[in-house]
Amino acid sequence: MIEVSHLSKSFGSLSVLKDVSLNIRQGEIVVLLGPSGSGKSTLLRCLNGLEQADAGSVRIDSVHIEAAMRAKERKKAVHELRSLTGMVFQSFNLFPHLTVLDNVIMAPMTVKNMPKEQAIDIAEKLLGKVGLAEKRDEYPSRLSGGQQQRVAIARALAMEPKIMLFDEPTSALDPELTGEVLQVMRQLAEEGMTMVVVTHEMKFAQEVANRIVFMSEGIIQEEGAPEYFFAGPKTERARKFLRQMAQEPV
Amino acid sequence: MKLVMDNLGFLFTGAYYTLLITIVSMFFGLFIGLFTAIARLKGNRLIAGIARVYVSIIRGTPIIVQIFIIYYGLPDYGIALQPMTAAYISLSINIGAYLSETIRGAILSVDKGQTEAALSLGLTPWQTLRKVVLPQAARTAIPPMGNTFIGMLKETSLVSIVTVTELLRSAQLLIAQYYVAMPFYLAIAVMYWVMSTGFSAILNVIERKLSKAY
Ligand SMILES: Nc1ncnc2c1ncn2[C@@H]1O[C@H](COP(=O)(O)OP(=O)(O)OP(=O)(O)O)[C@@H](O)[C@H]1O
Ligand SMILES: [Mg+2]
């Protein structure tokens, strides 16, 4: 379903992704682990065109995007990629000038020209699903971080993506609020959503992921089923990373 | 005092023109400013460059020179404008340059995460600008734009030089007629002051509303 081949990306002289290849099947839950600066966010952002790779290609379903593409072709492909993917950010990025409901219905109405009533219908269902139906008329600033992130998930789901990308969705939250967000993500996973998740929540990774992909210095160092990865990582880097995570739980 | 009272109607007409010129210039200036700000942020190199040069020229030259160029300079090229038209054009162009800086700053102050979230949802860059960035930038821009408006209210006195009978020139005409200056100048000073403080008060209310809305 997702096919990343030989992706490379530099910021100036800093090489952030080095010939990364990765395939993800439909319904798979992949958790990306790795130390800070290893390129996890950059890889994720290449999947929906927020970042443009210098070399290599990404294919999602039938949409193909290549570093070598002409600008116009690329623009079209990026637009299609974004219709297939939904993204959840560390800092929520809800639109502060819109109510919770308007946050969720804006994109379907703007991008898909969906009639308002239909958009509201969908939004109410999704808000119910993330447990925030009664907050529909609040502004985001009135919500807790955990609630905001759940709205952000509902907002992304309203576009009916086939793949959900999560970039440290709970890192900005107080520990007591991470659970409610992870719960929503678990539920999504159970419903068969294809998910790529960058997180430092080891327990979530262990219990929900089908596969762990461990990155360091722009390279996928190793990947495997969580039970194997956590029991016996093959590379020294991964062992070191896991030791550090155990010492200072984030 | 009696002289002022007798001619109050005439002075009010002048005040009306001052207000009209301010509002019209502000209105067109807003479009010019928005357009220029977007040109600088999103335009290709040529368009952004033109916009930057425009802003730099306007900010780097006295407004009175700009007015003279439009009113006295353009006729050399066969473009003779009515005083009022010249006033509208020169002040709109002037105000547009200043507003573009305010608007550009306000757009840049919107968190990048907002744009990324909108793009990730599939909005085009234009939709993102319109639905997400500009509404948030407006909040930041409105207070300084209000100050620009009040500043412009006073700057309009400059167009009296090209024979637009706004408030200042109304007073000057009366002075020429009656050979007394002070009462008329004091009267228009009060009128300028009342208009400025009036708009300041309105602006305060708007600012308070804005800070509450979310
Ligand atoms: N827009 C950018 N311009 C310049 N450098 C960047 C940019 N984005 C990321 N980087 C750099 O690229 C490297 C990889 O960044 P990336 O965000 O992908 O890492 P990460 O694995 O997500 O790290 P973290 O766990 O801290 O989020 C970092 O050194 C970062 O400073
Ligand atoms: Mg990151």
Short mmCIF file of C-alpha atoms and ligand atoms in Angstrom, two decimals:
data_model
loop_
_atom_site.label_atom_id
_atom_site.label_comp_id
_atom_site.label_asym_id
_atom_site.label_seq_id
_atom_site.Cartn_x
_atom_site.Cartn_y
_atom_site.Cartn_z
CA MET A 1 0.00 0.00 0.00
CA ILE A 2 2.87 2.35 0.85
CA GLU A 3 6.10 1.88 -1.00
CA VAL A 4 9.04 4.09 -0.14
CA SER A 5 12.09 3.49 -2.29
CA HIS A 6 15.57 4.89 -1.96
CA LEU A 7 14.40 8.11 -0.40
CA SER A 8 17.05 10.69 0.40
CA LYS A 9 16.68 14.13 1.86
CA SER A 10 19.10 16.79 3.03
CA PHE A 11 18.64 20.12 4.72
CA GLY A 12 21.60 22.09 3.46
CA SER A 13 24.62 19.99 4.24
CA LEU A 14 22.74 17.92 6.80
CA SER A 15 21.74 14.58 5.35
CA VAL A 16 18.54 13.58 7.16
CA LEU A 17 17.31 10.58 5.14
CA LYS A 18 19.82 8.31 3.48
CA ASP A 19 18.44 5.93 0.90
CA VAL A 20 15.45 4.85 2.95
CA SER A 21 13.20 2.10 1.61
CA LEU A 22 10.12 0.80 3.35
CA ASN A 23 6.96 -1.07 2.40
CA ILE A 24 3.79 -0.97 4.41
CA ARG A 25 0.82 -3.23 3.81
CA GLN A 26 -2.80 -2.26 4.09
CA GLY A 27 -4.01 -2.41 7.68
CA GLU A 28 -0.54 -2.53 9.09
CA ILE A 29 0.41 -0.50 12.15
CA VAL A 30 4.02 0.60 11.85
CA VAL A 31 5.70 2.40 14.72
CA LEU A 32 8.77 4.44 13.89
CA LEU A 33 11.26 4.61 16.72
CA GLY A 34 14.57 6.36 16.95
CA PRO A 35 16.54 9.02 18.76
CA SER A 36 15.87 12.70 18.24
CA GLY A 37 17.03 13.98 14.89
CA SER A 38 17.11 10.56 13.26
CA GLY A 39 14.72 11.63 10.50
CA LYS A 40 11.44 10.09 11.67
CA SER A 41 9.37 13.22 11.17
CA THR A 42 11.02 13.93 7.86
CA LEU A 43 10.20 10.45 6.59
CA LEU A 44 6.60 10.80 7.73
CA ARG A 45 6.30 14.20 6.09
CA CYS A 46 7.62 12.83 2.82
CA LEU A 47 4.61 10.51 2.81
CA ASN A 48 2.18 13.40 2.40
CA GLY A 49 4.37 15.82 0.51
CA LEU A 50 4.95 18.28 3.34
CA GLU A 51 8.60 17.56 2.68
CA GLN A 52 10.04 17.08 -0.76
CA ALA A 53 12.68 14.38 -1.10
CA ASP A 54 15.89 15.00 -3.02
CA ALA A 55 15.97 11.53 -4.47
CA GLY A 56 13.87 8.39 -4.52
CA SER A 57 10.13 7.87 -4.69
CA VAL A 58 7.01 7.28 -2.67
CA ARG A 59 4.05 5.33 -3.90
CA ILE A 60 0.75 5.12 -2.06
CA ASP A 61 -1.91 3.07 -3.80
CA SER A 62 -1.75 4.24 -7.37
CA VAL A 63 -0.24 7.62 -6.58
CA HIS A 64 3.39 7.84 -7.39
CA ILE A 65 5.68 10.71 -6.51
CA GLU A 66 9.27 11.00 -7.49
CA ALA A 67 11.98 13.48 -6.65
CA ALA A 68 12.66 13.89 -10.35
CA MET A 69 9.12 14.93 -11.26
CA ARG A 70 8.31 18.22 -12.91
CA ALA A 71 6.72 20.80 -10.63
CA LYS A 72 3.27 20.57 -12.16
CA GLU A 73 3.09 16.79 -12.09
CA ARG A 74 4.42 16.82 -8.58
CA LYS A 75 1.81 19.26 -7.41
CA LYS A 76 -0.94 17.01 -8.70
CA ALA A 77 0.61 13.92 -7.12
CA VAL A 78 1.06 15.67 -3.78
CA HIS A 79 -2.58 16.69 -3.81
CA GLU A 80 -3.60 13.08 -4.42
CA LEU A 81 -1.24 11.83 -1.72
CA ARG A 82 -2.88 14.16 0.74
CA SER A 83 -6.31 12.86 -0.11
CA LEU A 84 -5.10 9.39 0.85
CA THR A 85 -3.38 10.37 4.06
CA GLY A 86 -4.37 12.11 7.26
CA MET A 87 -1.81 13.59 9.59
CA VAL A 88 -1.81 14.22 13.31
CA PHE A 89 0.81 16.58 14.68
CA GLN A 90 2.61 16.80 17.98
CA SER A 91 1.27 20.32 18.53
CA PHE A 92 -2.32 19.47 17.41
CA ASN A 93 -2.50 22.47 15.08
CA LEU A 94 -6.23 22.88 15.44
CA PHE A 95 -7.51 26.04 13.79
CA PRO A 96 -8.01 28.38 16.76
CA HIS A 97 -10.46 30.68 14.97
CA LEU A 98 -12.90 27.85 14.29
CA THR A 99 -15.08 25.90 16.68
CA VAL A 100 -14.47 22.19 17.14
CA LEU A 101 -17.22 21.38 14.67
CA ASP A 102 -15.98 23.87 12.10
CA ASN A 103 -12.48 22.47 12.46
CA VAL A 104 -13.82 19.09 11.42
CA ILE A 105 -16.19 20.15 8.63
CA MET A 106 -13.95 22.77 7.02
CA ALA A 107 -11.79 20.46 4.93
CA PRO A 108 -14.61 18.22 3.61
CA MET A 109 -16.59 21.30 2.62
CA THR A 110 -13.62 23.12 1.11
CA VAL A 111 -11.80 20.27 -0.56
CA LYS A 112 -14.65 17.93 -1.47
CA ASN A 113 -17.40 20.53 -1.80
CA MET A 114 -19.44 18.44 0.58
CA PRO A 115 -22.80 19.96 1.52
CA LYS A 116 -22.75 21.37 5.03
CA GLU A 117 -25.43 19.08 6.46
CA GLN A 118 -23.59 16.02 5.27
CA ALA A 119 -20.29 17.31 6.64
CA ILE A 120 -21.90 18.01 10.00
CA ASP A 121 -23.36 14.50 10.01
CA ILE A 122 -19.94 12.98 9.51
CA ALA A 123 -18.31 15.36 11.98
CA GLU A 124 -20.81 14.55 14.71
CA LYS A 125 -20.23 10.85 14.26
CA LEU A 126 -16.47 11.30 14.43
CA LEU A 127 -16.63 13.60 17.43
CA GLY A 128 -18.79 11.01 19.12
CA LYS A 129 -16.23 8.38 18.29
CA VAL A 130 -13.41 10.34 19.94
CA GLY A 131 -15.72 11.08 22.87
CA LEU A 132 -16.15 14.79 22.33
CA ALA A 133 -19.64 15.12 20.89
CA GLU A 134 -20.63 17.61 23.57
CA LYS A 135 -17.68 19.90 22.77
CA ARG A 136 -18.72 20.61 19.20
CA ASP A 137 -19.38 24.31 19.72
CA GLU A 138 -16.33 25.09 21.86
CA TYR A 139 -13.24 26.81 20.56
CA PRO A 140 -10.04 24.72 20.71
CA SER A 141 -8.47 26.99 23.34
CA ARG A 142 -11.15 25.85 25.77
CA LEU A 143 -10.12 22.21 25.50
CA SER A 144 -7.40 20.26 27.25
CA GLY A 145 -4.45 19.08 25.20
CA GLY A 146 -5.79 15.55 25.10
CA GLN A 147 -9.17 16.75 23.90
CA GLN A 148 -7.55 18.94 21.27
CA GLN A 149 -5.56 16.04 19.94
CA ARG A 150 -8.69 13.89 19.75
CA VAL A 151 -10.41 16.63 17.77
CA ALA A 152 -7.36 16.76 15.49
CA ILE A 153 -7.75 13.03 14.88
CA ALA A 154 -11.44 13.49 14.10
CA ARG A 155 -10.56 16.35 11.76
CA ALA A 156 -8.13 14.15 9.85
CA LEU A 157 -10.59 11.25 9.73
CA ALA A 158 -13.30 13.47 8.27
CA MET A 159 -11.40 13.41 4.98
CA GLU A 160 -11.69 9.62 4.99
CA PRO A 161 -7.98 8.90 4.54
CA LYS A 162 -6.76 5.39 3.90
CA ILE A 163 -3.65 5.96 5.97
CA MET A 164 -3.14 7.88 9.17
CA LEU A 165 0.23 9.41 9.97
CA PHE A 166 0.95 10.32 13.58
CA ASP A 167 3.98 12.42 14.52
CA GLU A 168 4.48 12.11 18.27
CA PRO A 169 0.79 12.67 18.97
CA THR A 170 1.18 12.48 22.74
CA SER A 171 4.56 14.14 23.26
CA ALA A 172 3.07 17.54 24.05
CA LEU A 173 0.60 16.11 26.57
CA ASP A 174 0.72 15.76 30.31
CA PRO A 175 1.12 12.09 31.21
CA GLU A 176 -2.42 11.80 32.54
CA LEU A 177 -3.81 12.92 29.17
CA THR A 178 -1.85 10.61 26.88
CA GLY A 179 -4.08 7.64 27.67
CA GLU A 180 -7.21 9.10 26.11
CA VAL A 181 -5.39 9.82 22.85
CA LEU A 182 -3.71 6.42 22.72
CA GLN A 183 -7.11 4.85 23.37
CA VAL A 184 -8.54 6.51 20.27
CA MET A 185 -5.52 5.33 18.28
CA ARG A 186 -5.95 1.78 19.51
CA GLN A 187 -9.55 1.86 18.43
CA LEU A 188 -8.55 3.06 14.98
CA ALA A 189 -5.99 0.27 14.77
CA GLU A 190 -8.64 -2.28 15.68
CA GLU A 191 -10.87 -0.98 12.93
CA GLY A 192 -8.14 -1.82 10.44
CA MET A 193 -6.77 1.62 9.66
CA THR A 194 -3.30 1.63 8.17
CA MET A 195 -1.17 3.68 10.53
CA VAL A 196 2.36 5.00 10.64
CA VAL A 197 3.15 6.27 14.11
CA VAL A 198 6.17 8.11 15.44
CA THR A 199 6.02 7.84 19.20
CA HIS A 200 8.03 7.38 22.34
CA GLU A 201 5.20 5.44 23.99
CA MET A 202 6.91 2.08 24.26
CA LYS A 203 3.94 0.33 25.73
CA PHE A 204 1.73 1.44 22.86
CA ALA A 205 4.40 0.38 20.38
CA GLN A 206 4.67 -3.02 22.01
CA GLU A 207 0.96 -3.68 22.20
CA VAL A 208 -0.43 -2.11 19.05
CA ALA A 209 2.29 -2.15 16.42
CA ASN A 210 2.56 -4.93 13.87
CA ARG A 211 6.03 -3.79 13.09
CA ILE A 212 8.70 -1.60 14.63
CA VAL A 213 10.96 0.37 12.34
CA PHE A 214 14.00 1.67 14.11
CA MET A 215 15.78 4.67 12.58
CA SER A 216 18.98 6.36 13.46
CA GLU A 217 21.01 8.93 11.56
CA GLY A 218 18.68 8.86 8.57
CA ILE A 219 18.90 5.12 8.07
CA ILE A 220 16.50 2.33 8.93
CA GLN A 221 18.77 0.33 11.18
CA GLU A 222 16.43 -2.55 11.74
CA GLU A 223 12.79 -3.51 11.64
CA GLY A 224 10.73 -6.34 12.94
CA ALA A 225 7.76 -7.49 14.95
CA PRO A 226 7.59 -5.75 18.33
CA GLU A 227 7.96 -8.95 20.30
CA TYR A 228 11.31 -9.61 18.64
CA PHE A 229 12.46 -6.00 18.54
CA PHE A 230 11.88 -5.33 22.19
CA ALA A 231 13.15 -8.73 23.35
CA GLY A 232 16.33 -8.66 21.36
CA PRO A 233 17.21 -5.74 19.14
CA LYS A 234 19.84 -6.74 16.61
CA THR A 235 21.82 -3.52 16.42
CA GLU A 236 23.82 -1.88 19.13
CA ARG A 237 22.14 1.47 18.37
CA ALA A 238 18.72 0.03 19.03
CA ARG A 239 19.89 -1.58 22.26
CA LYS A 240 21.31 1.75 23.38
CA PHE A 241 18.10 3.54 22.40
CA LEU A 242 15.95 1.10 24.35
CA ARG A 243 18.19 1.38 27.39
CA GLN A 244 17.82 5.15 27.28
CA MET A 245 14.07 4.96 26.87
CA ALA A 246 13.85 2.65 29.86
CA GLN A 247 15.90 5.06 31.97
CA GLU A 248 14.00 8.22 31.18
CA PRO A 249 10.47 7.36 30.21
CA VAL A 250 9.20 10.25 28.10
CA MET B 1 -16.40 82.25 18.42
CA LYS B 2 -19.42 83.63 16.67
CA LEU B 3 -17.53 83.49 13.39
CA VAL B 4 -16.90 79.80 13.93
CA MET B 5 -20.50 79.13 14.82
CA ASP B 6 -21.71 80.99 11.75
CA ASN B 7 -19.48 78.90 9.54
CA LEU B 8 -19.87 75.59 11.30
CA GLY B 9 -21.72 74.09 8.39
CA PHE B 10 -18.84 74.85 6.07
CA LEU B 11 -16.35 73.36 8.52
CA PHE B 12 -18.48 70.25 8.91
CA THR B 13 -18.47 69.82 5.16
CA GLY B 14 -14.68 69.99 5.34
CA ALA B 15 -14.67 67.39 8.10
CA TYR B 16 -16.94 65.22 6.00
CA TYR B 17 -14.42 65.31 3.14
CA THR B 18 -11.56 64.55 5.51
CA LEU B 19 -13.45 61.51 6.71
CA LEU B 20 -14.48 60.49 3.22
CA ILE B 21 -10.92 60.71 1.89
CA THR B 22 -9.64 58.72 4.85
CA ILE B 23 -12.22 55.96 4.48
CA VAL B 24 -11.94 55.65 0.71
CA SER B 25 -8.12 55.64 0.79
CA MET B 26 -8.14 53.13 3.60
CA PHE B 27 -10.54 50.91 1.66
CA PHE B 28 -8.45 50.85 -1.51
CA GLY B 29 -5.25 50.86 0.51
CA LEU B 30 -6.42 47.68 2.19
CA PHE B 31 -6.75 45.91 -1.15
CA ILE B 32 -3.42 47.23 -2.35
CA GLY B 33 -1.84 46.24 0.96
CA LEU B 34 -3.28 42.73 0.91
CA PHE B 35 -2.31 42.23 -2.70
CA THR B 36 1.20 43.56 -2.11
CA ALA B 37 1.71 41.45 1.01
CA ILE B 38 0.65 38.29 -0.82
CA ALA B 39 2.78 39.22 -3.81
CA ARG B 40 5.81 39.52 -1.56
CA LEU B 41 5.15 36.27 0.24
CA LYS B 42 3.87 34.06 -2.56
CA GLY B 43 4.85 35.75 -5.79
CA ASN B 44 7.67 34.62 -8.02
CA ARG B 45 10.89 36.58 -7.90
CA LEU B 46 9.77 39.28 -10.32
CA ILE B 47 6.42 39.97 -8.69
CA ALA B 48 7.84 39.88 -5.19
CA GLY B 49 10.61 42.20 -6.32
CA ILE B 50 8.21 44.74 -7.82
CA ALA B 51 6.16 44.69 -4.64
CA ARG B 52 9.23 45.19 -2.52
CA VAL B 53 10.45 48.15 -4.60
CA TYR B 54 7.00 49.75 -4.42
CA VAL B 55 6.91 49.52 -0.65
CA SER B 56 10.45 50.80 -0.37
CA ILE B 57 9.81 53.83 -2.60
CA ILE B 58 6.63 54.83 -0.81
CA ARG B 59 8.15 54.43 2.61
CA GLY B 60 11.30 56.21 1.58
CA THR B 61 9.73 59.37 0.15
CA PRO B 62 7.61 62.12 1.75
CA ILE B 63 3.91 61.72 1.22
CA ILE B 64 3.69 65.31 0.03
CA VAL B 65 6.08 64.53 -2.83
CA GLN B 66 3.91 61.55 -3.77
CA ILE B 67 0.86 63.79 -3.85
CA PHE B 68 2.65 66.35 -6.02
CA ILE B 69 3.82 63.69 -8.45
CA ILE B 70 0.27 62.46 -8.91
CA TYR B 71 -1.37 65.87 -9.12
CA TYR B 72 1.26 68.16 -10.67
CA GLY B 73 3.55 65.61 -12.30
CA LEU B 74 1.17 63.40 -14.22
CA PRO B 75 -0.34 66.24 -16.31
CA ASP B 76 3.05 66.42 -18.05
CA TYR B 77 2.11 63.05 -19.53
CA GLY B 78 -1.40 64.11 -20.36
CA ILE B 79 -2.96 62.64 -17.23
CA ALA B 80 -4.71 65.50 -15.50
CA LEU B 81 -6.67 64.41 -12.45
CA GLN B 82 -9.31 66.14 -10.40
CA PRO B 83 -7.90 67.19 -7.02
CA MET B 84 -10.16 64.73 -5.24
CA THR B 85 -9.19 61.87 -7.54
CA ALA B 86 -5.53 62.70 -7.11
CA ALA B 87 -6.02 62.68 -3.35
CA TYR B 88 -7.71 59.27 -3.41
CA ILE B 89 -5.05 57.77 -5.64
CA SER B 90 -2.00 59.14 -3.89
CA LEU B 91 -3.25 58.36 -0.40
CA SER B 92 -4.43 54.85 -1.37
CA ILE B 93 -1.05 54.08 -2.88
CA ASN B 94 0.65 55.47 0.18
CA ILE B 95 -1.49 53.71 2.74
CA GLY B 96 -1.32 50.46 0.75
CA ALA B 97 2.45 50.31 1.16
CA TYR B 98 2.26 50.77 4.91
CA LEU B 99 -0.62 48.33 5.31
CA SER B 100 1.20 45.73 3.24
CA GLU B 101 3.96 45.70 5.85
CA THR B 102 1.44 45.24 8.63
CA ILE B 103 -0.39 42.51 6.75
CA ARG B 104 2.80 40.73 5.77
CA GLY B 105 3.97 40.71 9.36
CA ALA B 106 0.60 39.40 10.50
CA ILE B 107 0.64 36.60 7.93
CA LEU B 108 4.15 35.62 8.94
CA SER B 109 3.14 35.57 12.59
CA VAL B 110 0.66 32.73 11.99
CA ASP B 111 2.22 29.48 13.18
CA LYS B 112 3.63 27.31 10.41
CA GLY B 113 1.82 24.33 11.90
CA GLN B 114 -1.47 25.91 10.84
CA THR B 115 -0.44 25.89 7.20
CA GLU B 116 0.88 22.36 7.45
CA ALA B 117 -2.30 21.10 9.06
CA ALA B 118 -4.42 22.70 6.35
CA LEU B 119 -2.23 21.37 3.55
CA SER B 120 -2.22 17.89 5.08
CA LEU B 121 -6.02 17.96 4.96
CA GLY B 122 -5.83 18.53 1.23
CA LEU B 123 -6.46 22.27 1.03
CA THR B 124 -4.62 24.03 -1.77
CA PRO B 125 -2.16 26.78 -0.81
CA TRP B 126 -4.78 29.39 -1.75
CA GLN B 127 -7.51 27.74 0.27
CA THR B 128 -5.07 27.52 3.15
CA LEU B 129 -4.34 31.22 2.90
CA ARG B 130 -7.99 32.18 2.68
CA LYS B 131 -9.52 29.86 5.25
CA VAL B 132 -6.76 29.41 7.77
CA VAL B 133 -3.99 31.98 7.56
CA LEU B 134 -5.76 35.24 6.71
CA PRO B 135 -8.50 34.96 9.34
CA GLN B 136 -5.83 34.53 11.98
CA ALA B 137 -3.60 37.22 10.49
CA ALA B 138 -6.54 39.65 10.51
CA ARG B 139 -6.70 39.49 14.29
CA THR B 140 -3.08 40.47 14.55
CA ALA B 141 -3.34 43.12 11.87
CA ILE B 142 -6.50 44.94 12.91
CA PRO B 143 -5.13 46.94 15.86
CA PRO B 144 -2.14 48.39 13.94
CA MET B 145 -4.39 48.99 10.92
CA GLY B 146 -6.66 51.01 13.17
CA ASN B 147 -3.70 53.14 14.12
CA THR B 148 -2.82 53.60 10.46
CA PHE B 149 -6.39 54.75 9.88
CA ILE B 150 -6.16 57.36 12.63
CA GLY B 151 -2.80 58.48 11.32
CA MET B 152 -4.27 58.83 7.85
CA LEU B 153 -7.12 60.93 9.21
CA LYS B 154 -4.51 63.53 10.11
CA GLU B 155 -2.35 63.07 7.02
CA THR B 156 -5.30 63.95 4.78
CA SER B 157 -4.68 67.58 5.76
CA LEU B 158 -1.81 67.43 3.28
CA VAL B 159 -4.14 67.22 0.29
CA SER B 160 -5.38 70.72 1.11
CA ILE B 161 -2.28 71.79 -0.83
CA VAL B 162 -3.74 70.42 -4.05
CA THR B 163 -6.95 72.39 -3.41
CA VAL B 164 -9.07 69.63 -1.97
CA THR B 165 -11.41 71.40 0.41
CA GLU B 166 -11.11 69.07 3.34
CA LEU B 167 -11.07 70.29 6.91
CA LEU B 168 -7.80 72.21 6.87
CA ARG B 169 -8.51 74.00 3.61
CA SER B 170 -12.01 74.86 4.78
CA ALA B 171 -10.43 76.72 7.68
CA GLN B 172 -7.91 78.42 5.42
CA LEU B 173 -10.63 79.65 3.10
CA LEU B 174 -12.53 81.10 6.04
CA ILE B 175 -9.38 82.74 7.34
CA ALA B 176 -8.80 84.38 3.98
CA GLN B 177 -12.32 85.67 4.07
CA TYR B 178 -12.43 87.04 7.63
CA TYR B 179 -8.76 87.91 8.29
CA VAL B 180 -8.73 86.08 11.65
CA ALA B 181 -6.91 82.82 12.07
CA MET B 182 -6.96 81.51 15.60
CA PRO B 183 -10.63 80.67 16.10
CA PHE B 184 -10.77 78.66 12.90
CA TYR B 185 -7.55 76.80 13.52
CA LEU B 186 -8.65 76.00 17.06
CA ALA B 187 -12.01 74.85 15.80
CA ILE B 188 -10.56 72.40 13.31
CA ALA B 189 -7.99 71.22 15.84
CA VAL B 190 -10.89 70.29 18.09
CA MET B 191 -12.65 68.57 15.20
CA TYR B 192 -9.57 66.53 14.28
CA TRP B 193 -9.13 65.62 17.90
CA VAL B 194 -12.74 64.54 18.33
CA MET B 195 -12.57 62.37 15.22
CA SER B 196 -9.25 60.79 16.25
CA THR B 197 -10.30 60.01 19.78
CA GLY B 198 -13.67 58.80 18.55
CA PHE B 199 -12.01 56.29 16.26
CA SER B 200 -9.55 55.34 18.98
CA ALA B 201 -12.47 54.50 21.23
CA ILE B 202 -14.10 52.40 18.51
CA LEU B 203 -10.79 50.67 17.92
CA ASN B 204 -10.49 49.86 21.61
CA VAL B 205 -13.88 48.21 21.59
CA ILE B 206 -12.95 46.16 18.53
CA GLU B 207 -9.67 45.11 20.10
CA ARG B 208 -11.40 44.02 23.25
CA LYS B 209 -13.91 41.98 21.23
CA LEU B 210 -11.10 40.39 19.23
CA SER B 211 -9.16 39.32 22.26
CA LYS B 212 -12.25 37.63 23.68
CA ALA B 213 -13.55 35.71 20.68
CA TYR B 214 -11.31 32.71 21.16
N1 LIG C 1 13.05 22.41 7.74
C1 LIG C 1 14.25 22.03 8.22
N2 LIG C 1 15.34 22.78 7.98
C2 LIG C 1 16.54 22.41 8.44
N3 LIG C 1 16.76 21.31 9.17
C3 LIG C 1 15.74 20.51 9.45
C4 LIG C 1 14.41 20.84 9.00
N4 LIG C 1 13.58 19.88 9.43
C5 LIG C 1 14.32 19.02 10.12
N5 LIG C 1 15.62 19.38 10.15
C6 LIG C 1 16.72 18.65 10.77
O1 LIG C 1 16.71 17.32 10.27
C7 LIG C 1 17.05 16.39 11.27
C8 LIG C 1 15.99 15.32 11.34
O2 LIG C 1 14.81 15.90 11.72
P1 LIG C 1 13.49 15.08 12.04
O3 LIG C 1 12.51 16.07 12.53
O4 LIG C 1 13.12 14.26 10.87
O5 LIG C 1 13.96 14.16 13.23
P2 LIG C 1 13.09 13.29 14.21
O6 LIG C 1 13.60 11.92 14.13
O7 LIG C 1 11.66 13.49 13.94
O8 LIG C 1 13.48 13.90 15.61
P3 LIG C 1 12.57 14.21 16.89
O9 LIG C 1 12.46 12.96 17.66
O10 LIG C 1 13.39 15.23 17.62
O11 LIG C 1 11.28 14.76 16.40
C9 LIG C 1 17.21 17.18 12.55
O12 LIG C 1 18.59 17.37 12.78
C10 LIG C 1 16.54 18.50 12.26
O13 LIG C 1 17.19 19.53 12.94
MG MG C 2 10.12 14.55 14.94
#
